[in-house]
mmCIF file of C-alpha atoms and ligand atoms in Angstrom:
data_model
loop_
_atom_site.group_PDB
_atom_site.id
_atom_site.type_symbol
_atom_site.label_atom_id
_atom_site.label_comp_id
_atom_site.label_asym_id
_atom_site.label_seq_id
_atom_site.Cartn_x
_atom_site.Cartn_y
_atom_site.Cartn_z
ATOM 1 C CA MET A 1 -20.977 -25.695 23.116
ATOM 2 C CA GLN A 2 -22.344 -23.646 20.425
ATOM 3 C CA ALA A 3 -22.697 -19.693 20.873
ATOM 4 C CA SER A 4 -26.445 -18.533 20.475
ATOM 5 C CA TYR A 5 -27.761 -15.558 17.960
ATOM 6 C CA ASP A 6 -31.248 -14.393 17.706
ATOM 7 C CA MET A 7 -31.654 -14.326 13.491
ATOM 8 C CA HIS A 8 -35.637 -14.605 13.861
ATOM 9 C CA LYS A 9 -35.368 -11.351 11.710
ATOM 10 C CA ASP A 10 -32.946 -12.925 8.807
ATOM 11 C CA VAL A 11 -33.531 -14.162 5.436
ATOM 12 C CA ALA A 12 -30.339 -16.044 4.550
ATOM 13 C CA VAL A 13 -29.414 -17.088 0.825
ATOM 14 C CA ILE A 14 -27.201 -19.975 0.614
ATOM 15 C CA THR A 15 -25.579 -21.019 -2.680
ATOM 16 C CA GLY A 16 -24.618 -24.504 -3.048
ATOM 17 C CA GLY A 17 -26.744 -24.780 -0.020
ATOM 18 C CA ALA A 18 -27.864 -28.342 -1.137
ATOM 19 C CA MET A 19 -24.808 -30.169 0.725
ATOM 20 C CA GLY A 20 -21.465 -29.846 2.063
ATOM 21 C CA ILE A 21 -20.699 -26.366 3.823
ATOM 22 C CA GLY A 22 -23.602 -24.823 2.406
ATOM 23 C CA LEU A 23 -25.360 -27.332 4.179
ATOM 24 C CA ALA A 24 -23.842 -27.254 6.996
ATOM 25 C CA CYS A 25 -23.892 -23.664 7.208
ATOM 26 C CA ALA A 26 -27.777 -23.319 6.453
ATOM 27 C CA ARG A 27 -28.929 -25.840 9.263
ATOM 28 C CA ARG A 28 -26.463 -23.670 11.780
ATOM 29 C CA LEU A 29 -28.580 -20.616 10.691
ATOM 30 C CA ALA A 30 -31.794 -22.178 10.692
ATOM 31 C CA SER A 31 -31.264 -23.467 14.179
ATOM 32 C CA HIS A 32 -30.712 -19.747 15.278
ATOM 33 C CA GLY A 33 -33.672 -18.321 13.683
ATOM 34 C CA ALA A 34 -33.077 -17.546 10.361
ATOM 35 C CA LYS A 35 -35.006 -18.037 7.329
ATOM 36 C CA ILE A 36 -33.357 -19.864 4.653
ATOM 37 C CA ALA A 37 -33.435 -20.063 0.880
ATOM 38 C CA LEU A 38 -31.643 -22.844 -0.618
ATOM 39 C CA TRP A 39 -30.376 -22.794 -4.066
ATOM 40 C CA ASP A 40 -28.651 -24.852 -5.643
ATOM 41 C CA VAL A 41 -28.135 -26.545 -9.372
ATOM 42 C CA ASP A 42 -29.062 -30.146 -8.091
ATOM 43 C CA LYS A 43 -32.416 -30.710 -7.905
ATOM 44 C CA ASP A 44 -32.352 -33.857 -6.198
ATOM 45 C CA ALA A 45 -29.780 -32.906 -3.226
ATOM 46 C CA LEU A 46 -32.084 -29.924 -2.679
ATOM 47 C CA ASP A 47 -35.094 -31.986 -1.930
ATOM 48 C CA ALA A 48 -32.842 -34.362 0.044
ATOM 49 C CA ALA A 49 -31.435 -31.324 1.825
ATOM 50 C CA ALA A 50 -34.713 -29.729 2.525
ATOM 51 C CA ALA A 51 -36.069 -33.108 4.236
ATOM 52 C CA SER A 52 -33.431 -32.376 6.937
ATOM 53 C CA PHE A 53 -34.599 -28.889 8.299
ATOM 54 C CA ASP A 54 -37.513 -28.748 11.073
ATOM 55 C CA SER A 55 -38.786 -25.958 9.118
ATOM 56 C CA ALA A 56 -38.875 -26.532 5.311
ATOM 57 C CA PRO A 57 -36.636 -24.076 3.644
ATOM 58 C CA LEU A 58 -37.517 -22.134 0.030
ATOM 59 C CA CYS A 59 -35.682 -24.542 -2.225
ATOM 60 C CA LEU A 60 -34.654 -23.143 -5.668
ATOM 61 C CA GLN A 61 -32.962 -24.653 -8.443
ATOM 62 C CA VAL A 62 -30.342 -22.062 -9.533
ATOM 63 C CA ASP A 63 -27.543 -22.382 -11.674
ATOM 64 C CA ILE A 64 -25.084 -19.493 -10.526
ATOM 65 C CA THR A 65 -23.275 -19.144 -13.518
ATOM 66 C CA ASN A 66 -26.700 -17.795 -15.255
ATOM 67 C CA PRO A 67 -27.415 -14.385 -14.571
ATOM 68 C CA ASP A 68 -30.883 -14.229 -15.569
ATOM 69 C CA GLU A 69 -31.605 -17.225 -13.300
ATOM 70 C CA ILE A 70 -29.754 -15.623 -10.115
ATOM 71 C CA ASN A 71 -31.753 -12.301 -10.740
ATOM 72 C CA ALA A 72 -35.212 -14.577 -10.857
ATOM 73 C CA ALA A 73 -34.356 -16.776 -8.050
ATOM 74 C CA ALA A 74 -33.255 -13.071 -5.922
ATOM 75 C CA ALA A 75 -36.844 -11.309 -6.864
ATOM 76 C CA ARG A 76 -38.637 -14.706 -5.829
ATOM 77 C CA THR A 77 -36.590 -15.190 -2.439
ATOM 78 C CA ALA A 78 -37.428 -11.522 -1.593
ATOM 79 C CA GLU A 79 -41.244 -11.804 -2.451
ATOM 80 C CA ASN A 80 -41.584 -15.085 -0.408
ATOM 81 C CA PHE A 81 -39.586 -13.570 2.321
ATOM 82 C CA GLY A 82 -40.241 -9.962 2.259
ATOM 83 C CA SER A 83 -36.448 -9.434 2.023
ATOM 84 C CA ILE A 84 -32.812 -10.803 1.909
ATOM 85 C CA THR A 85 -30.331 -10.112 4.896
ATOM 86 C CA GLN A 86 -27.806 -12.815 4.625
ATOM 87 C CA LEU A 87 -25.937 -14.415 1.865
ATOM 88 C CA LEU A 88 -23.597 -17.197 2.274
ATOM 89 C CA ASN A 89 -21.637 -18.042 -1.502
ATOM 90 C CA SER A 90 -20.856 -21.562 -1.024
ATOM 91 C CA ALA A 91 -21.030 -23.051 -4.617
ATOM 92 C CA GLY A 92 -18.194 -24.065 -6.483
ATOM 93 C CA ILE A 93 -16.005 -26.875 -8.303
ATOM 94 C CA ALA A 94 -12.403 -27.469 -8.179
ATOM 95 C CA GLY A 95 -12.150 -28.347 -11.754
ATOM 96 C CA ALA A 96 -9.187 -30.551 -13.237
ATOM 97 C CA ALA A 97 -6.158 -31.302 -10.922
ATOM 98 C CA ILE A 98 -3.722 -31.228 -13.718
ATOM 99 C CA PRO A 99 -0.678 -29.066 -14.431
ATOM 100 C CA THR A 100 -1.805 -25.321 -15.368
ATOM 101 C CA ILE A 101 -0.427 -25.049 -18.836
ATOM 102 C CA GLU A 102 -2.640 -28.233 -19.955
ATOM 103 C CA TYR A 103 -5.823 -26.601 -18.968
ATOM 104 C CA SER A 104 -7.900 -26.296 -22.150
ATOM 105 C CA THR A 105 -9.941 -23.332 -22.252
ATOM 106 C CA ARG A 106 -12.767 -24.623 -21.574
ATOM 107 C CA GLU A 107 -11.551 -26.303 -18.196
ATOM 108 C CA TRP A 108 -10.263 -23.102 -17.286
ATOM 109 C CA GLU A 109 -13.519 -21.421 -17.809
ATOM 110 C CA GLN A 110 -15.432 -23.880 -16.277
ATOM 111 C CA VAL A 111 -13.867 -23.139 -13.223
ATOM 112 C CA ILE A 112 -13.703 -19.344 -13.358
ATOM 113 C CA ASP A 113 -17.318 -18.908 -14.437
ATOM 114 C CA LEU A 114 -18.744 -20.891 -11.439
ATOM 115 C CA ASN A 115 -16.244 -19.772 -8.843
ATOM 116 C CA LEU A 116 -15.483 -16.322 -9.484
ATOM 117 C CA ASN A 117 -18.260 -15.085 -12.169
ATOM 118 C CA GLY A 118 -20.860 -17.048 -10.431
ATOM 119 C CA THR A 119 -19.760 -15.291 -7.263
ATOM 120 C CA PHE A 120 -19.994 -11.928 -8.445
ATOM 121 C CA PHE A 121 -23.153 -12.578 -10.036
ATOM 122 C CA VAL A 122 -24.715 -13.360 -7.015
ATOM 123 C CA ASN A 123 -23.374 -11.113 -4.669
ATOM 124 C CA ARG A 124 -24.591 -8.041 -7.652
ATOM 125 C CA ALA A 125 -28.158 -9.672 -7.649
ATOM 126 C CA ILE A 126 -28.420 -9.792 -4.040
ATOM 127 C CA LEU A 127 -26.709 -6.268 -3.008
ATOM 128 C CA PRO A 128 -29.646 -4.060 -3.788
ATOM 129 C CA PHE A 129 -31.894 -5.697 -1.751
ATOM 130 C CA MET A 130 -29.292 -5.391 1.309
ATOM 131 C CA GLN A 131 -29.041 -1.729 0.160
ATOM 132 C CA ALA A 132 -32.827 -1.324 0.675
ATOM 133 C CA ASN A 133 -32.677 -2.610 4.392
ATOM 134 C CA LYS A 134 -29.908 -0.656 5.345
ATOM 135 C CA TYR A 135 -28.347 -4.181 6.344
ATOM 136 C CA GLY A 136 -27.095 -6.862 5.017
ATOM 137 C CA ARG A 137 -24.180 -9.764 5.842
ATOM 138 C CA ILE A 138 -22.382 -11.574 3.321
ATOM 139 C CA VAL A 139 -19.981 -14.290 2.986
ATOM 140 C CA ASN A 140 -17.974 -15.555 -0.025
ATOM 141 C CA VAL A 141 -16.224 -19.226 0.281
ATOM 142 C CA ALA A 142 -12.472 -18.558 -1.250
ATOM 143 C CA SER A 143 -10.116 -21.192 -0.080
ATOM 144 C CA ILE A 144 -6.527 -21.340 1.464
ATOM 145 C CA ALA A 145 -5.593 -22.395 -2.481
ATOM 146 C CA GLY A 146 -6.480 -18.506 -3.242
ATOM 147 C CA LYS A 147 -4.026 -17.044 -1.155
ATOM 148 C CA GLU A 148 -1.191 -19.595 -1.478
ATOM 149 C CA GLY A 149 -1.597 -21.126 -4.799
ATOM 150 C CA ASN A 150 -2.108 -25.035 -4.738
ATOM 151 C CA PRO A 151 -0.071 -27.116 -7.796
ATOM 152 C CA ASN A 152 -2.144 -28.651 -10.206
ATOM 153 C CA ALA A 153 -5.440 -26.952 -9.247
ATOM 154 C CA GLY A 154 -4.031 -23.476 -11.071
ATOM 155 C CA ALA A 155 -8.065 -22.348 -12.549
ATOM 156 C CA TYR A 156 -9.363 -22.910 -8.996
ATOM 157 C CA SER A 157 -6.874 -21.479 -7.036
ATOM 158 C CA ALA A 158 -7.031 -18.371 -9.422
ATOM 159 C CA SER A 159 -10.552 -18.649 -8.917
ATOM 160 C CA LYS A 160 -10.348 -18.022 -5.287
ATOM 161 C CA ALA A 161 -8.012 -15.736 -5.417
ATOM 162 C CA GLY A 162 -10.139 -13.807 -7.542
ATOM 163 C CA VAL A 163 -13.072 -14.037 -4.758
ATOM 164 C CA ILE A 164 -10.930 -12.617 -1.968
ATOM 165 C CA GLY A 165 -10.475 -9.743 -4.364
ATOM 166 C CA LEU A 166 -13.793 -9.092 -5.092
ATOM 167 C CA THR A 167 -14.890 -9.396 -1.300
ATOM 168 C CA LYS A 168 -12.699 -6.971 -0.281
ATOM 169 C CA THR A 169 -13.588 -4.336 -2.878
ATOM 170 C CA LEU A 170 -17.079 -5.272 -2.073
ATOM 171 C CA GLY A 171 -16.298 -4.944 1.347
ATOM 172 C CA LYS A 172 -15.144 -1.490 1.040
ATOM 173 C CA GLU A 173 -17.618 -0.130 -0.941
ATOM 174 C CA MET A 174 -20.666 -1.250 1.398
ATOM 175 C CA ALA A 175 -18.794 0.050 4.455
ATOM 176 C CA GLY A 176 -20.980 3.082 5.185
ATOM 177 C CA GLN A 177 -24.576 1.088 4.335
ATOM 178 C CA ASP A 178 -24.248 -1.666 7.529
ATOM 179 C CA ILE A 179 -23.676 -4.668 4.791
ATOM 180 C CA ALA A 180 -20.545 -6.589 5.715
ATOM 181 C CA VAL A 181 -18.537 -8.601 3.196
ATOM 182 C CA ASN A 182 -15.880 -11.060 4.091
ATOM 183 C CA CYS A 183 -14.776 -14.050 2.786
ATOM 184 C CA ILE A 184 -13.277 -17.325 4.345
ATOM 185 C CA THR A 185 -10.382 -19.240 3.340
ATOM 186 C CA PRO A 186 -10.818 -22.715 4.563
ATOM 187 C CA ALA A 187 -8.476 -26.084 4.247
ATOM 188 C CA ALA A 188 -9.537 -29.080 3.764
ATOM 189 C CA ALA A 189 -13.210 -30.431 4.805
ATOM 190 C CA LYS A 190 -14.275 -33.824 3.725
ATOM 191 C CA THR A 191 -17.218 -33.223 1.137
ATOM 192 C CA ARG A 192 -18.197 -34.203 -2.246
ATOM 193 C CA ILE A 193 -15.877 -31.826 -3.681
ATOM 194 C CA PHE A 194 -13.036 -34.690 -2.680
ATOM 195 C CA ASP A 195 -14.690 -36.899 -5.229
ATOM 196 C CA GLN A 196 -13.324 -34.012 -8.066
ATOM 197 C CA ILE A 197 -9.609 -34.511 -6.358
ATOM 198 C CA THR A 198 -7.028 -37.137 -6.778
ATOM 199 C CA GLN A 199 -6.121 -39.121 -3.523
ATOM 200 C CA GLU A 200 -2.315 -37.588 -3.887
ATOM 201 C CA HIS A 201 -3.807 -34.126 -3.867
ATOM 202 C CA ILE A 202 -5.834 -34.683 -0.859
ATOM 203 C CA ASP A 203 -2.829 -36.556 0.954
ATOM 204 C CA TYR A 204 -0.616 -33.226 -0.495
ATOM 205 C CA MET A 205 -3.681 -30.595 1.382
ATOM 206 C CA LEU A 206 -3.717 -33.007 4.656
ATOM 207 C CA ALA A 207 0.236 -32.857 5.157
ATOM 208 C CA LYS A 208 0.388 -28.903 4.861
ATOM 209 C CA ILE A 209 -2.613 -28.470 7.874
ATOM 210 C CA PRO A 210 -0.810 -28.442 11.114
ATOM 211 C CA ARG A 211 -3.895 -29.194 13.044
ATOM 212 C CA GLY A 212 -3.110 -32.968 11.546
ATOM 213 C CA ARG A 213 -6.718 -33.632 10.931
ATOM 214 C CA PHE A 214 -9.426 -32.135 7.912
ATOM 215 C CA LEU A 215 -11.633 -29.297 8.978
ATOM 216 C CA LEU A 216 -15.423 -30.101 10.023
ATOM 217 C CA VAL A 217 -17.920 -28.291 8.094
ATOM 218 C CA GLU A 218 -19.603 -27.832 11.521
ATOM 219 C CA GLU A 219 -16.430 -25.820 12.200
ATOM 220 C CA ILE A 220 -16.807 -23.679 9.194
ATOM 221 C CA ALA A 221 -20.666 -23.135 10.172
ATOM 222 C CA SER A 222 -19.101 -21.689 13.551
ATOM 223 C CA MET A 223 -17.247 -18.841 11.754
ATOM 224 C CA VAL A 224 -20.047 -18.083 8.883
ATOM 225 C CA THR A 225 -22.564 -17.624 11.263
ATOM 226 C CA TRP A 226 -20.800 -15.050 13.856
ATOM 227 C CA LEU A 227 -19.922 -13.406 10.063
ATOM 228 C CA LEU A 228 -23.353 -13.512 9.254
ATOM 229 C CA SER A 229 -25.155 -11.845 12.540
ATOM 230 C CA ARG A 230 -25.505 -8.782 14.202
ATOM 231 C CA GLU A 231 -22.772 -10.056 16.345
ATOM 232 C CA ASN A 232 -20.104 -8.625 13.554
ATOM 233 C CA SER A 233 -21.037 -5.078 13.407
ATOM 234 C CA PHE A 234 -17.868 -3.839 12.325
ATOM 235 C CA THR A 235 -15.779 -6.426 10.431
ATOM 236 C CA THR A 236 -16.377 -6.175 6.630
ATOM 237 C CA ALA A 237 -13.488 -6.614 3.347
ATOM 238 C CA GLY A 238 -11.827 -9.384 5.966
ATOM 239 C CA VAL A 239 -10.246 -12.616 4.535
ATOM 240 C CA PHE A 240 -10.517 -15.254 7.287
ATOM 241 C CA ASP A 241 -8.645 -17.917 7.633
ATOM 242 C CA ILE A 242 -9.831 -21.095 8.629
ATOM 243 C CA SER A 243 -6.777 -23.409 7.691
ATOM 244 C CA GLY A 244 -6.032 -25.253 11.646
ATOM 245 C CA GLY A 245 -2.429 -23.197 11.221
ATOM 246 C CA ARG A 246 -1.840 -23.762 7.131
ATOM 247 C CA ALA A 247 -2.006 -20.037 6.233
ATOM 248 C CA THR A 248 1.189 -18.176 6.301
ATOM 249 C CA TYR A 249 -0.440 -14.969 6.049
HETATM 250 N N1 NAD B 1 -14.164 -28.733 0.797
HETATM 251 C C1 NAD B 1 -13.079 -28.146 0.643
HETATM 252 O O1 NAD B 1 -12.433 -28.613 1.477
HETATM 253 C C2 NAD B 1 -13.227 -26.784 0.590
HETATM 254 C C3 NAD B 1 -12.157 -26.280 1.256
HETATM 255 C C4 NAD B 1 -12.066 -24.662 0.843
HETATM 256 C C5 NAD B 1 -12.674 -24.179 -0.118
HETATM 257 N N2 NAD B 1 -14.031 -25.000 0.098
HETATM 258 C C6 NAD B 1 -15.300 -24.463 -0.806
HETATM 259 O O2 NAD B 1 -16.337 -24.458 -0.299
HETATM 260 C C7 NAD B 1 -17.669 -24.121 -1.372
HETATM 261 C C8 NAD B 1 -18.387 -25.633 -0.913
HETATM 262 O O3 NAD B 1 -17.871 -26.801 -1.191
HETATM 263 P P1 NAD B 1 -18.233 -27.675 -0.507
HETATM 264 O O4 NAD B 1 -16.985 -28.785 -0.324
HETATM 265 O O5 NAD B 1 -19.160 -27.904 -0.146
HETATM 266 O O6 NAD B 1 -18.318 -28.909 -2.089
HETATM 267 P P2 NAD B 1 -20.007 -29.788 -2.135
HETATM 268 O O7 NAD B 1 -19.373 -30.274 -3.505
HETATM 269 O O8 NAD B 1 -20.237 -30.303 -1.255
HETATM 270 O O9 NAD B 1 -21.109 -28.447 -2.924
HETATM 271 C C9 NAD B 1 -20.830 -27.864 -3.733
HETATM 272 C C10 NAD B 1 -22.498 -27.755 -4.257
HETATM 273 O O10 NAD B 1 -22.429 -26.481 -4.995
HETATM 274 C C11 NAD B 1 -23.206 -26.734 -5.957
HETATM 275 N N3 NAD B 1 -22.945 -26.115 -7.287
HETATM 276 C C12 NAD B 1 -22.386 -26.847 -8.088
HETATM 277 N N4 NAD B 1 -22.506 -25.734 -9.264
HETATM 278 C C13 NAD B 1 -23.484 -25.225 -9.153
HETATM 279 C C14 NAD B 1 -24.107 -24.028 -10.082
HETATM 280 N N5 NAD B 1 -23.720 -23.871 -11.112
HETATM 281 N N6 NAD B 1 -24.909 -23.163 -9.653
HETATM 282 C C15 NAD B 1 -25.508 -23.631 -8.098
HETATM 283 N N7 NAD B 1 -25.009 -24.702 -7.400
HETATM 284 C C16 NAD B 1 -23.992 -25.239 -7.664
HETATM 285 C C17 NAD B 1 -23.035 -28.469 -6.104
HETATM 286 O O11 NAD B 1 -24.738 -28.900 -6.245
HETATM 287 C C18 NAD B 1 -23.146 -28.575 -4.256
HETATM 288 O O12 NAD B 1 -24.370 -28.472 -3.674
HETATM 289 C C19 NAD B 1 -17.199 -24.073 -2.579
HETATM 290 O O13 NAD B 1 -16.817 -22.853 -3.157
HETATM 291 C C20 NAD B 1 -15.125 -25.059 -2.374
HETATM 292 O O14 NAD B 1 -14.528 -24.183 -3.198
HETATM 293 C C21 NAD B 1 -14.512 -25.913 -0.121
#
């Protein structure tokens, strides 16, 4: 049974919202009444995602490695809805599954540019709108890899560890303004990101989950919705485990 929230006053931006975890969370937030802005680099996927909502979301094609595009999208979203009160940063890539010392500079930078720098750019662009409201809720999607460090996922693990550190800092900086900044550290959920990962690596991840199965995107949506709701009135700068028992801290 799903919890019930009143999100009719809320305006949520979801990066990477065209599929996977972002889309599942966006649909859940919309089901509680939130107005939705999906930001994603993939135009076709955005069009397909929009068709799955009862009430059409605002869909913006945004590359979150590009600060100018992000700033323009934030202004457009606020203009369209009057404010921005929620943010879920879900856009991300896995990068190459190779030993860390074999990464080319470009391969390394691609992952850091999107997963870490992109998350920073989006937080930086949207927080002023939340400060103007004196209210906001942010969830950055990190990963269990950021806590534990997965072999053959050096750039990914480092980028997600960076997202955890960024979240803790922002959470503390914003704590006095009723703006909560938290992150989640999921284990493996079957989404398109799996296309970038070898079967060997998928088997490695599954073997480490005591629950013995993959995480469902709907289970992530349940946790994220609470973190983005007014019910979450105290918790900030937190790292929320959703690893089916894998996390050791
Ligand atoms: N699926 C998992 O097992 C898992 C586990 C832990 C963490 N995560 C994290 O969850 C987040 C979402 O992953 P997912 O599994 O839903 O993946 P996904 O591939 O299904 O979705 C990622 C979305 O990000 C978008 N995107 C990619 N590059 C972008 C860019 N430059 N600008 C804007 N959008 C861009 C894609 O178009 C896509 O819609 C990622 O940050 C990922 O690292 C996933």
